[in-house]
CSV table of C-alpha atoms in Angstrom, one decimal:
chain,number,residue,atom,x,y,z
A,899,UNK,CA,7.0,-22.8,-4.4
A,900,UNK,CA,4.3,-20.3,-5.5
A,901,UNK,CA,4.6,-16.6,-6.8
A,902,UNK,CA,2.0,-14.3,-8.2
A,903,UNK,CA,2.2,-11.4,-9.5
A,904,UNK,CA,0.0,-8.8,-10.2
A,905,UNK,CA,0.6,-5.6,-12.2
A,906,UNK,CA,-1.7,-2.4,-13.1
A,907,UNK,CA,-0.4,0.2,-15.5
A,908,UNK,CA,-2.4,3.5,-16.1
A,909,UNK,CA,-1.3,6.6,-16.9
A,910,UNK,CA,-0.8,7.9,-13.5
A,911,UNK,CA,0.0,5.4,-11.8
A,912,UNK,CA,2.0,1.9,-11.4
A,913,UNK,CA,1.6,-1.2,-9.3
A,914,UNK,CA,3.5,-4.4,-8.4
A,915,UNK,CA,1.9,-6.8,-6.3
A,916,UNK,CA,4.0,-10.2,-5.3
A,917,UNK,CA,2.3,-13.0,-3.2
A,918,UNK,CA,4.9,-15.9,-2.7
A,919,UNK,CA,5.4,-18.8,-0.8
A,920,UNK,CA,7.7,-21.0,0.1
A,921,UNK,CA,11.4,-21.1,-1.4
A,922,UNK,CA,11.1,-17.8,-3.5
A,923,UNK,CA,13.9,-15.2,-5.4
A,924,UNK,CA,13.1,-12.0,-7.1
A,925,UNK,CA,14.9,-9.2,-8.1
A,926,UNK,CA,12.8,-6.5,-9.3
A,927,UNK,CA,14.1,-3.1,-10.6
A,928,UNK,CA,12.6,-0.3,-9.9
A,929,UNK,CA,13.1,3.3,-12.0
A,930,UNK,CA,13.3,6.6,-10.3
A,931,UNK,CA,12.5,8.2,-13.8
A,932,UNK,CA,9.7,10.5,-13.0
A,933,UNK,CA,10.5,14.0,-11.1
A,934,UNK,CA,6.1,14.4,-10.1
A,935,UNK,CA,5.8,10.6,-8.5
A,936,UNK,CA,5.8,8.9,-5.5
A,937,UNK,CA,7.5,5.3,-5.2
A,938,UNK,CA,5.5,3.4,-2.1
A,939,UNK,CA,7.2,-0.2,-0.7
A,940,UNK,CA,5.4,-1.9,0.9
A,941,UNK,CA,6.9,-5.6,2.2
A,942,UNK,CA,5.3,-7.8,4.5
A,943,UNK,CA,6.5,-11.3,6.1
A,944,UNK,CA,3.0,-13.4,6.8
A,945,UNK,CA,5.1,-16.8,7.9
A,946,UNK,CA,8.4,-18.6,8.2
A,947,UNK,CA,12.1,-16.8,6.9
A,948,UNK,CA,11.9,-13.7,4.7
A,949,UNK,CA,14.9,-11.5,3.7
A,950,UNK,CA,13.9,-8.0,2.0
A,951,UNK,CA,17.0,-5.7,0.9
A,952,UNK,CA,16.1,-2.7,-1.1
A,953,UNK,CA,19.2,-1.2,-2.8
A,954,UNK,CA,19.3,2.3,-3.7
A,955,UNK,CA,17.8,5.1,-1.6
A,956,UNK,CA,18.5,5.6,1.8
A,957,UNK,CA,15.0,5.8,3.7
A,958,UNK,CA,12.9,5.3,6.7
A,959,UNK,CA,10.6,2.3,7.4
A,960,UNK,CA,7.3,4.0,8.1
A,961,UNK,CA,5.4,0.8,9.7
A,962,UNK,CA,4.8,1.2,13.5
A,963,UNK,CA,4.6,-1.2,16.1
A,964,UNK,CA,4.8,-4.2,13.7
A,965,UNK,CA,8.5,-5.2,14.1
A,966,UNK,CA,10.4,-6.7,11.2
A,967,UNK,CA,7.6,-8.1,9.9
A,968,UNK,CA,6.7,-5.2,7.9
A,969,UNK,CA,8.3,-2.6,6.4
A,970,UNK,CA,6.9,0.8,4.5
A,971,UNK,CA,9.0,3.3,2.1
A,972,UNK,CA,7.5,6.3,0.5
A,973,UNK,CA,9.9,8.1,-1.6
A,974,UNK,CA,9.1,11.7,-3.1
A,975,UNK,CA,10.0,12.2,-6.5
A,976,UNK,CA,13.8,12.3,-7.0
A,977,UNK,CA,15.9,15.5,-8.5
A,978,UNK,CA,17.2,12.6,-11.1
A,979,UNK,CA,16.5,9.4,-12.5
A,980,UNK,CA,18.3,6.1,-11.1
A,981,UNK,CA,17.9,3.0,-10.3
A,982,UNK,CA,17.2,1.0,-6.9
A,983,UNK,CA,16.5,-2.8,-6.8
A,984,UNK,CA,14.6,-5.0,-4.6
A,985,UNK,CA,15.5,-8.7,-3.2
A,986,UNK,CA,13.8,-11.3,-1.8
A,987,UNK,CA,14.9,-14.1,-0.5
A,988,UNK,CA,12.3,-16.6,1.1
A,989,UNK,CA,13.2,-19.8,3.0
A,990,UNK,CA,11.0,-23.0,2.4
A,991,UNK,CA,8.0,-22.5,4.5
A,992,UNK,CA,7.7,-18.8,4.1
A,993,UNK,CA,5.0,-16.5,2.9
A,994,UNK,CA,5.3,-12.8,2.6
A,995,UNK,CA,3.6,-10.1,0.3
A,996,UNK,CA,5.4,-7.0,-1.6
A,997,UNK,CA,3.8,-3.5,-3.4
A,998,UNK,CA,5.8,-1.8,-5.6
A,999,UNK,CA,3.7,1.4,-6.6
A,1000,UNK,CA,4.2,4.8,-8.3
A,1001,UNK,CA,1.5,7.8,-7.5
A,1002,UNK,CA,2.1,10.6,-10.2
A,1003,UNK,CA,1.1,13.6,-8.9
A,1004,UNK,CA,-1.9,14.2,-11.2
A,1005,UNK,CA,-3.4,11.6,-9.7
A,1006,UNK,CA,-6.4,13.1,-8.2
A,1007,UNK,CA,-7.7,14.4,-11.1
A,1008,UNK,CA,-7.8,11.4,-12.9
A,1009,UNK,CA,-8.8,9.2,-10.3
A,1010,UNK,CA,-12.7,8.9,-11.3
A,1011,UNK,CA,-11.5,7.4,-14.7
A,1012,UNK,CA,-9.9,4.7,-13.7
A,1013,UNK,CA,-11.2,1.1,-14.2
A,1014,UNK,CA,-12.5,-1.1,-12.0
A,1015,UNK,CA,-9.4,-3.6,-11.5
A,1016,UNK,CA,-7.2,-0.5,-11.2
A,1017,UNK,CA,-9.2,1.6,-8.6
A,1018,UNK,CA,-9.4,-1.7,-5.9
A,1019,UNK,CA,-5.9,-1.8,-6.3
A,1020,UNK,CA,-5.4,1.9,-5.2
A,1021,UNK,CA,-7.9,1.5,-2.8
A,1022,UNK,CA,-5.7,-1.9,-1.7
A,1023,UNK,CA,-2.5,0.4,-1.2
A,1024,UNK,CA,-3.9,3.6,0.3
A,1025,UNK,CA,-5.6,1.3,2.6
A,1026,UNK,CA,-2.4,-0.7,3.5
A,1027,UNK,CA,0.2,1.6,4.0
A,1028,UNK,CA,-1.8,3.9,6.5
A,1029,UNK,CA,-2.8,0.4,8.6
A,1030,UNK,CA,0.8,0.1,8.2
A,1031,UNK,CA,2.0,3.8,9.3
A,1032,UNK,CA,-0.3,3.1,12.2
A,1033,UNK,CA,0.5,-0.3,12.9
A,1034,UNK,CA,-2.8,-2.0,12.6
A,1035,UNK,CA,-2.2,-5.7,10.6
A,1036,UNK,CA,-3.4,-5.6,7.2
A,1037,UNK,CA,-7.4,-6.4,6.6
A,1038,UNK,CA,-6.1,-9.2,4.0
A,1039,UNK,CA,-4.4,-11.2,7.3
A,1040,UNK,CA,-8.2,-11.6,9.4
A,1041,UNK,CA,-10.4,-14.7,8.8
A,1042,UNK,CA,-13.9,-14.5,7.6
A,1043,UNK,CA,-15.8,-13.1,11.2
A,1044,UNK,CA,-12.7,-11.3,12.0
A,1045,UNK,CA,-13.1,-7.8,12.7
A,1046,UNK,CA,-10.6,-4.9,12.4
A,1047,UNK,CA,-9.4,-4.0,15.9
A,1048,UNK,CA,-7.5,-0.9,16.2
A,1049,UNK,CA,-6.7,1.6,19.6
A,1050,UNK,CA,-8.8,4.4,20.6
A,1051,UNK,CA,-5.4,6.7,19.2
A,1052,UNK,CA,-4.7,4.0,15.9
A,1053,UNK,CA,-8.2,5.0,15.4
A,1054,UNK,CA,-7.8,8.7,15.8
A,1055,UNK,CA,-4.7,8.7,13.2
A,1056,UNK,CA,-6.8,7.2,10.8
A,1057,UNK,CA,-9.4,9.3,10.8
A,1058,UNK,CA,-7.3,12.4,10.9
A,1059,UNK,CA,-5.2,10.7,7.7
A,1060,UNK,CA,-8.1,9.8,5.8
A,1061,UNK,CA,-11.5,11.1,7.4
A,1062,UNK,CA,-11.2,15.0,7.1
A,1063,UNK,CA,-10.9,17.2,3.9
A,1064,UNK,CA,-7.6,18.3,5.1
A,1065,UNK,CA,-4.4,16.2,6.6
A,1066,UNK,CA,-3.7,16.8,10.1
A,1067,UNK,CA,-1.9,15.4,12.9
A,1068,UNK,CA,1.2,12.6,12.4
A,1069,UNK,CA,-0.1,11.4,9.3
A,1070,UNK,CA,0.4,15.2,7.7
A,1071,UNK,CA,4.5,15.2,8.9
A,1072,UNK,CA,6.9,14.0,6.3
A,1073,UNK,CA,6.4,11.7,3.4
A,1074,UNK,CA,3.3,9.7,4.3
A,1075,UNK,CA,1.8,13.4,4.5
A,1076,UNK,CA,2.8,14.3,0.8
A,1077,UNK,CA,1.8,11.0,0.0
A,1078,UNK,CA,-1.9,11.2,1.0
A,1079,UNK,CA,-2.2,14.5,0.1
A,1080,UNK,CA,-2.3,12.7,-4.2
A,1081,UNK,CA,-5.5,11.7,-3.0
A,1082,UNK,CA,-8.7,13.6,-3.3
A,1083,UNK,CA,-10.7,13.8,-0.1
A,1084,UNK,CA,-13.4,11.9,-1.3
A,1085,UNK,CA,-10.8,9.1,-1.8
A,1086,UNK,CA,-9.9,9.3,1.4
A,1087,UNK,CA,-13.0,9.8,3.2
A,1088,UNK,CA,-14.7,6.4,1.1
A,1089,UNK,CA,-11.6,4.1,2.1
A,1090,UNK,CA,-11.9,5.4,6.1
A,1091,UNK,CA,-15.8,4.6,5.8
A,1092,UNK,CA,-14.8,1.1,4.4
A,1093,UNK,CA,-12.3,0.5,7.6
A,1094,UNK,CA,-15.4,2.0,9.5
A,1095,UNK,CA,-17.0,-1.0,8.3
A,1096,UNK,CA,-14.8,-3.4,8.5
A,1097,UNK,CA,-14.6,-2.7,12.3
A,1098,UNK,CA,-18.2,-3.8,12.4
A,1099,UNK,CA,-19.1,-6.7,10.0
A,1100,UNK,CA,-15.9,-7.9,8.9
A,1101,UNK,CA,-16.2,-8.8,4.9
A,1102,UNK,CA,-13.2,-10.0,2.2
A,1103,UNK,CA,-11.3,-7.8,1.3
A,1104,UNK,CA,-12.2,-7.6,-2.4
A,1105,UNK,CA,-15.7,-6.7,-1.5
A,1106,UNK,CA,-14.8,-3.9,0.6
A,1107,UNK,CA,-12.5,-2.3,-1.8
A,1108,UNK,CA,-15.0,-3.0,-4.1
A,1109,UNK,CA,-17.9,-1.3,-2.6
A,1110,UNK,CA,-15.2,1.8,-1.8
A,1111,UNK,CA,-15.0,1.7,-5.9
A,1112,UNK,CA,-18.5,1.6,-6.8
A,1113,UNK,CA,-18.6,4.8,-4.3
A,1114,UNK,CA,-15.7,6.3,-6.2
A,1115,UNK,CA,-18.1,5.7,-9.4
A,1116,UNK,CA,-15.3,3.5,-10.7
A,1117,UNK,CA,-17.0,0.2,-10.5
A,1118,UNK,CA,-20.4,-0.7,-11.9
């Protein structure tokens, strides 16, 4: 059995990050306390059996083309605060990955002054849930030499979600739209120009979302 978790608390904005493997439970609460924020789920089952029930609001799975093994929620800020609870169940022999994040809607304006740690982290979820929305696998599953490989029309939702100053095509519809609008289009324009890259010369991860932060000026 291995769990870890990762958490990032700024002022606008929250996020949960669980890697586990093998014979894993957790129940994780999660508030809808804030009437300006987004709450973005983000599960995904890398190996063996996963079980993922979210209790609470009644919403669509956003991932495309990527069966059960991944599931996306965006939730708009609710009318009035309650509850809703995640579970996971994982089998011996499993792995899987979870985000639990809140985007408050000042976001944008603030996003220059985040730290380092924080600002790969956002940069880690914008990324992933529009791979997801489009149903590209997630950079963090290919090897070192990997590259990204992604359809001519993947390819063209990506750039329209994250390449132009303005949202346009399926990305703008419902909430993914409302969700990527929280970020400035210079945030979205330096995480497209890292997936540029990474269909190129594949790199880790961390050193792309780095080198998207350092563009961002939040890294040094």
């Amino acid at each position: 059995m291995f769990l870890q978790r990762t958490e990032i608390r700024e002022q606008t904005i929250e996020i949960r990050e669980f890697a586990g493997e093998g014979r894993v439970e957790i129940d994780e609460r999660i508030l809808f306390d804030d009437k300006d924020s987004h709450i973005v789920v983000l599960l995904e089952i890398l190996a063996g059996d996963v079980t993922f029930t979210l209790r609470g609001p009644e919403v669509e799975n956003l991932a495309k083309g990527l069966g059960d093994r991944v599931r996306l929620y965006v939730m708009p800020p609710a009318r009035r605060a309650y509850d809703a609870f995640l579970e996971i169940r994982a089998k011996a022999g499993s792995r899987f990955r979870a985000i639990i994040a809140r985007i408050g809607s000042t976001f944008a304006a603030a996003a220059s002054e985040l730290p380092c740690r924080a600002c790969k982290q956002v940069c880690k979820l914008l990324v992933s849930t529009v791979l997801a929305t489009v149903g590209v696998p997630d950079l963090q599953d290919l090897a070192p030499g990997d590259l990204l490989q992604i359809t001519a029309e993947q390819s063209y939702e990506l750039d329209e979600g994250l390449g132009h100053a303005g949202i346009h095509g399926p990305l703008a519809e419902g909430p993914i739209g409302t969700f990527l609008a929280l970020f400035a289009d210079n945030v979205r324009s330096v995480v497209w120009s890292t997936l540029q890259t990474a269909q190129q010369v594949f790199q880790p991860p961390d050193r792309i979302y780095t080198f998207a932060c350092r563009r961002l000026g939040c890294c040094p």
